CSV table of C-alpha atoms in Angstrom, one decimal:
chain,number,residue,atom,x,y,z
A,89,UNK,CA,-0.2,7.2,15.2
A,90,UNK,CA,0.1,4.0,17.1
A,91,UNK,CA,3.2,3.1,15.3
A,92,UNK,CA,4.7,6.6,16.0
A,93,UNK,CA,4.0,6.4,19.4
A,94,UNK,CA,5.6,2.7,19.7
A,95,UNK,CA,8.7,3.8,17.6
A,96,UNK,CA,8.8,6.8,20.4
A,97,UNK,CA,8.9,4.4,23.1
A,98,UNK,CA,11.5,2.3,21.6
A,99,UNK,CA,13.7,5.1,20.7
A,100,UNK,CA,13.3,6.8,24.3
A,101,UNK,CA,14.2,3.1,26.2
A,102,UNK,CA,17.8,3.2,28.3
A,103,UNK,CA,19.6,1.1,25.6
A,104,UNK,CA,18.5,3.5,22.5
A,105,UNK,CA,19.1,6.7,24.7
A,106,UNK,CA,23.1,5.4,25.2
A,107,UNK,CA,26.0,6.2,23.4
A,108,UNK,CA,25.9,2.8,21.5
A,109,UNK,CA,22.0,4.1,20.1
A,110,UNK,CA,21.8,2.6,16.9
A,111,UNK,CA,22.0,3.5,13.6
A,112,UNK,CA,19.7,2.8,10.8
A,113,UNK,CA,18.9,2.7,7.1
A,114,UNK,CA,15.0,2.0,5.8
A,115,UNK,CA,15.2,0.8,2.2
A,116,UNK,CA,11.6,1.3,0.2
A,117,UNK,CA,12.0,0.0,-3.3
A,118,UNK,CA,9.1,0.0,-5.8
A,119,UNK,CA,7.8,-2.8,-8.0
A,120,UNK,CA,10.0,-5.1,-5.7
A,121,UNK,CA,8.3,-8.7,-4.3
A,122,UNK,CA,8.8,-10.7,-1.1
A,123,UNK,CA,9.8,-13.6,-3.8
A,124,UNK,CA,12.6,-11.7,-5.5
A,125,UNK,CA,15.4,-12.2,-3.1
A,126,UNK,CA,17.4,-15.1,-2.5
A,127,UNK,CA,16.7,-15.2,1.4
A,128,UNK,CA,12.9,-16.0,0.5
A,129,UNK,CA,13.6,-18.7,-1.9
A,130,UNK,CA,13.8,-16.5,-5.1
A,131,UNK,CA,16.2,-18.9,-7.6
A,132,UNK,CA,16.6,-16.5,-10.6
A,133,UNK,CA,18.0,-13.2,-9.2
A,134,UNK,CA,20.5,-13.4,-6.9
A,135,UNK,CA,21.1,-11.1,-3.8
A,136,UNK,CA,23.8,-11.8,-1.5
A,137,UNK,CA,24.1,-8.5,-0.1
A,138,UNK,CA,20.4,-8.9,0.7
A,139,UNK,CA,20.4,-11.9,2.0
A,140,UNK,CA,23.4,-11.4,4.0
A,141,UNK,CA,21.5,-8.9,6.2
A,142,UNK,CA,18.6,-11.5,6.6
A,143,UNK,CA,21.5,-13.6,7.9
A,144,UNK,CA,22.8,-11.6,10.3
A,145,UNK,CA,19.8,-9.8,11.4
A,146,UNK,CA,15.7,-10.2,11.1
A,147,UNK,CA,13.8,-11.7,8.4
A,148,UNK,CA,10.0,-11.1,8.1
A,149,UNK,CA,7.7,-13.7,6.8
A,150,UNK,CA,4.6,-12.1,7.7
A,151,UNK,CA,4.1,-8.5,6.4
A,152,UNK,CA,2.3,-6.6,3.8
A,153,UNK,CA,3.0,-2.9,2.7
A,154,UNK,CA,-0.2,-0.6,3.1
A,155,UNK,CA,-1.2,-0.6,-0.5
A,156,UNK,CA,-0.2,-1.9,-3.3
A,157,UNK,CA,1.4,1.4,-5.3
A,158,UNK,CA,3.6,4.0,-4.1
A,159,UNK,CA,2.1,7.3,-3.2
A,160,UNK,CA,0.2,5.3,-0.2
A,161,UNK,CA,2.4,2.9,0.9
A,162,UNK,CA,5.3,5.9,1.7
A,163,UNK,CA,2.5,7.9,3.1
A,164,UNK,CA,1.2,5.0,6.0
A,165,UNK,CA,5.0,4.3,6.7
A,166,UNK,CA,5.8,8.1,7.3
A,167,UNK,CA,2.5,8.8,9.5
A,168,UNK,CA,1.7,5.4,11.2
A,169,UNK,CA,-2.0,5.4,9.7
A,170,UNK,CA,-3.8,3.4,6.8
A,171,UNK,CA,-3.7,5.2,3.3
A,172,UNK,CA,-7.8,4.9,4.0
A,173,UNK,CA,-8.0,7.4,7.2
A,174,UNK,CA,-5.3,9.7,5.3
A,175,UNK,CA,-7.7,9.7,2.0
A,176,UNK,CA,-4.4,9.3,0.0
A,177,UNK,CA,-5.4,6.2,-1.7
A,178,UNK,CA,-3.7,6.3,-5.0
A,179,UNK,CA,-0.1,7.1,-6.5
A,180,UNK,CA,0.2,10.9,-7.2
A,181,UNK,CA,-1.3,12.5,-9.7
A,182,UNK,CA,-3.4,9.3,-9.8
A,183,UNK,CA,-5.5,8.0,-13.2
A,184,UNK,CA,-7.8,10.0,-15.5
A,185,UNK,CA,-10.1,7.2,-16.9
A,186,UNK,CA,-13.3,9.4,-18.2
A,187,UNK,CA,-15.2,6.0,-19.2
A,188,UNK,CA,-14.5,4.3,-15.8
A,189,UNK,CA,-17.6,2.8,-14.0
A,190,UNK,CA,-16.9,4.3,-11.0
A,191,UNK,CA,-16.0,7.9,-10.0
A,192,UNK,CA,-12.7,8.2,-7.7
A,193,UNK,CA,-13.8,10.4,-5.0
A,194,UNK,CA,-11.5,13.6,-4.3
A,195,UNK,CA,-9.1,11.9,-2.6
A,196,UNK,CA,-5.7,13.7,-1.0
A,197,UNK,CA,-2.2,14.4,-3.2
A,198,UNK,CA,-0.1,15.5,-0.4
A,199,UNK,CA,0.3,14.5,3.6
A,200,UNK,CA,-0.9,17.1,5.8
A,201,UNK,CA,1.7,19.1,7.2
A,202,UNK,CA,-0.4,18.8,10.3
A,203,UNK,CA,0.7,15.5,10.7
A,204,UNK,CA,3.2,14.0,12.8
A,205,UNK,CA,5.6,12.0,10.6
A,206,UNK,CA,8.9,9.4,11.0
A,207,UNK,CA,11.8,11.4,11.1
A,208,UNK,CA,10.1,13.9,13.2
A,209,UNK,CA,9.6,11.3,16.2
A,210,UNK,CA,13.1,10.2,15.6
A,211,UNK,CA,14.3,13.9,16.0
A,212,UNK,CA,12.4,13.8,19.3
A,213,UNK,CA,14.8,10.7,20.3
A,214,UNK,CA,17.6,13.0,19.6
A,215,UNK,CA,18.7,11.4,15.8
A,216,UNK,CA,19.7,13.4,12.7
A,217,UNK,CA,17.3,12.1,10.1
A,218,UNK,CA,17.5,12.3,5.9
A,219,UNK,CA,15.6,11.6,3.0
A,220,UNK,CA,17.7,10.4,0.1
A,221,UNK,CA,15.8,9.4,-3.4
A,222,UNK,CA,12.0,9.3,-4.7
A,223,UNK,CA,9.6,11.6,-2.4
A,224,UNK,CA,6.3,10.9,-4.7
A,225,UNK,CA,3.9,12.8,-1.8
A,226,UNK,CA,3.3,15.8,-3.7
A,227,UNK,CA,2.5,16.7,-7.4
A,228,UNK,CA,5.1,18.5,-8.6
A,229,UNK,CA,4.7,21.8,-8.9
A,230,UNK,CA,2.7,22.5,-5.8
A,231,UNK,CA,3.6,26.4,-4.4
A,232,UNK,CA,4.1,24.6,-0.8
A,233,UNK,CA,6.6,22.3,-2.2
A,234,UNK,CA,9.9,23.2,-4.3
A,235,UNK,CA,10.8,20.0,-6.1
A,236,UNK,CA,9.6,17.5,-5.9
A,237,UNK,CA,2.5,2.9,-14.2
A,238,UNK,CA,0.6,1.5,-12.2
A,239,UNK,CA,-2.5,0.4,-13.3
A,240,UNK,CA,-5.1,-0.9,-10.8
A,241,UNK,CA,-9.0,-0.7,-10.8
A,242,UNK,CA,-10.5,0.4,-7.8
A,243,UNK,CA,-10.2,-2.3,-4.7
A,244,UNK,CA,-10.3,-3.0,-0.8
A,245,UNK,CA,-8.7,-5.6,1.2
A,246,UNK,CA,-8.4,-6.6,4.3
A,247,UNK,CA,-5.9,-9.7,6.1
A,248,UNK,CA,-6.6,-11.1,9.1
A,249,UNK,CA,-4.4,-14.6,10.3
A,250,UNK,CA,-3.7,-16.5,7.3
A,251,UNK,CA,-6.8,-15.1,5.2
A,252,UNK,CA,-6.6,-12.0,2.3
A,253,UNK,CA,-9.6,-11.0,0.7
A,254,UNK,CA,-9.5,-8.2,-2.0
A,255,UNK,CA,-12.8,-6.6,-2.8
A,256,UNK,CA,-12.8,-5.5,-6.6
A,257,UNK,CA,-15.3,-2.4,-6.4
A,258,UNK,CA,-15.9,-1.9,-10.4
A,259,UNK,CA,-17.0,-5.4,-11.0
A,260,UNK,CA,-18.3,-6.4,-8.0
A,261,UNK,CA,-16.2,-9.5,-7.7
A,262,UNK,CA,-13.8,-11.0,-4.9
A,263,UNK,CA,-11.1,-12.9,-4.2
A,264,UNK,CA,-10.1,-14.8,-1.2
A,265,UNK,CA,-6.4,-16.5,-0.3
A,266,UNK,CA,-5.2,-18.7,2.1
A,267,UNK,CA,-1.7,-16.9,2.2
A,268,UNK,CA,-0.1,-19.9,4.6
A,269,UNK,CA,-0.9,-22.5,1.9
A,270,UNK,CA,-0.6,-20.1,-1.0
A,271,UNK,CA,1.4,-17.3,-0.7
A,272,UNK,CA,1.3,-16.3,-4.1
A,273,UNK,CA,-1.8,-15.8,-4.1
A,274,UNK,CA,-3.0,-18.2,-7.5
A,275,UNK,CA,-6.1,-20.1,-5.8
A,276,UNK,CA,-9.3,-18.1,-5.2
A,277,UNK,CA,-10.9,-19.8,-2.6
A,278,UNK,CA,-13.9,-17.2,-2.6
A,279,UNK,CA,-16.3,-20.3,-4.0
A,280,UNK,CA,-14.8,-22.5,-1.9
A,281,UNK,CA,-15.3,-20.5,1.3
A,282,UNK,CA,-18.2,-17.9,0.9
A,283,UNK,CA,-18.6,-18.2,4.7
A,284,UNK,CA,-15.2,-16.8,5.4
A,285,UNK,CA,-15.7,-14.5,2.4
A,286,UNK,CA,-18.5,-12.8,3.8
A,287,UNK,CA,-17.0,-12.4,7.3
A,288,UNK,CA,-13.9,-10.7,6.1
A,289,UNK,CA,-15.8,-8.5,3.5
A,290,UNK,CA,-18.0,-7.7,7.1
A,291,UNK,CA,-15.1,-6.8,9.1
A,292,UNK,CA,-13.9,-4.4,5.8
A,293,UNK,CA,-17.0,-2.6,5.8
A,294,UNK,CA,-16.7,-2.2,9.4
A,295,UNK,CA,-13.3,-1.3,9.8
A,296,UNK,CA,-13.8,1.4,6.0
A,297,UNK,CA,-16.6,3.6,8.0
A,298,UNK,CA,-14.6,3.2,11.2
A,299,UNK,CA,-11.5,5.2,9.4
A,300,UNK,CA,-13.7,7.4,7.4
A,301,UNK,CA,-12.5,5.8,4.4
A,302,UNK,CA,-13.4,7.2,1.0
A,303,UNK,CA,-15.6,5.4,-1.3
A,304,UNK,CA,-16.2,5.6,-5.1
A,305,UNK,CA,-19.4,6.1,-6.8
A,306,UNK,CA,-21.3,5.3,-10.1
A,307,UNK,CA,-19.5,7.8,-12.9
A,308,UNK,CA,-22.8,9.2,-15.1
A,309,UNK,CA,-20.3,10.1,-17.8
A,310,UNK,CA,-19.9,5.9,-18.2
A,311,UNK,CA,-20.6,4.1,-21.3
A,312,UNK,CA,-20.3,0.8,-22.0
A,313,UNK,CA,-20.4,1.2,-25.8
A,314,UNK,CA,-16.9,3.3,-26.0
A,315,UNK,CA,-14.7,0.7,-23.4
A,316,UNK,CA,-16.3,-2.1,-25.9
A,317,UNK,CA,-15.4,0.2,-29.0
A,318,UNK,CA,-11.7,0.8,-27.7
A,319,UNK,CA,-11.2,-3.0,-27.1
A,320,UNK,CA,-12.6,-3.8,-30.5
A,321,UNK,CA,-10.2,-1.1,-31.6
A,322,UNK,CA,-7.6,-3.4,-29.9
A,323,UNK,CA,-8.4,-6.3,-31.3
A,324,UNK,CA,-7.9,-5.0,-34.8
A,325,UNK,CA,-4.0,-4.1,-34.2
């Protein structure tokens, strides 16, 4: 909501409220890295289109999306909150792993419509808003909604300065980055730096019950014997 209410204020400013108010176009693409455009040092694909507008405009060194699939990451930009407080945590429909060691909770498919989103503070700056491409909010299907890969064990993480740690929930391990010195995020400095480690994994605990965020729990159906069985199987092949 903080982001919706600064995006308000811009957009309700004397320059944005002139004739000259400006146009503009948010691209979201999926599976995409910071390192796969030219402007940010990427020497294989080549972008000049891309890089053009980093030229001519604003380029951003220091900025995450607000998870690491999909489903969430359109979700927090739409609404202004964390996937965590909307309990959509996961790309719609989400996985069905039976054997897993923890149990997802019951976690959200859809935004509220209660909810205040993007192009409905814009329209409240007087703009004409559209949605063109990959929705990915709803199961299709759903009788409140016409028409409508990844695979990642459960996590957290949490950035703060140059410092990323990801909590991995299933095995109980983590994994912490300095992203000024490593971007790419190859050197786990959680050995290194257990100090550090421990105050970020604080501050995540903290800041999880602060947003009500949803946590999952030991699955009873879990066996160790059929994961160990089905990589065996694997093996074989």
């Amino acid at each position: 909501m903080k982001f919706l209410k600064l995006l308000l204020l811009l957009a309700s400013s004397g320059s944005l409220l002139a004739k000259d108010k400006p146009n503009f176009v948010f691209l979201l693409v999926d599976d995409l890295g910071w390192g796969d455009f030219g402007c940010y040092g990427a020497t294989f694909y080549e972008t000049p289109h891309i890089d053009k507008l980093a030229k001519d405009g604003i380029l951003f060194t220091n900025g995450y999306a607000a998870c690491t699939v999909c489903s969430p990451s359109r979700a927090a930009i739409l609404s202004g909150c964390y996937p965590a407080r909307l309990h959509l945590t996961d790309w719609i429909a989400g996985h069905k792993r039976n054997n897993a060691i923890l149990s997802i909770p019951d976690w959200k498919m859809k935004l509220d419509h209660e909810s205040i989103l993007l192009p409905e503070a814009l329209k409240e700056a007087d703009y004409a808003t559209a949605f063109l491409g990959k929705w990915h909010l709803m199961p299709i299907g759903q009788d409140d909604f016409d028409k409508h890969y990844h695979r990642t064990l459960p996590y957290g993480a949490i950035r703060e300065g140059d410092w990323k740690l990801i909590e991995f929930f299933e095995e109980g391990t983590r994994e912490l980055f300095n992203l000024k010195k490593d971007p790419n995020e190859k050197i786990n400095l959680a050995q290194k730096n257990p100090e550090k480690a421990q105050d970020l994994l604080k501050k995540l605990v903290t800041w999880r019950g602060s947003v009500g965020a949803q946590m999952p729990t030991k699955n009873p159906n879990y066996d160790p014997d059929k994961l160990s069985a089905k990589k065996a199987g694997k093996k074989k092949k």
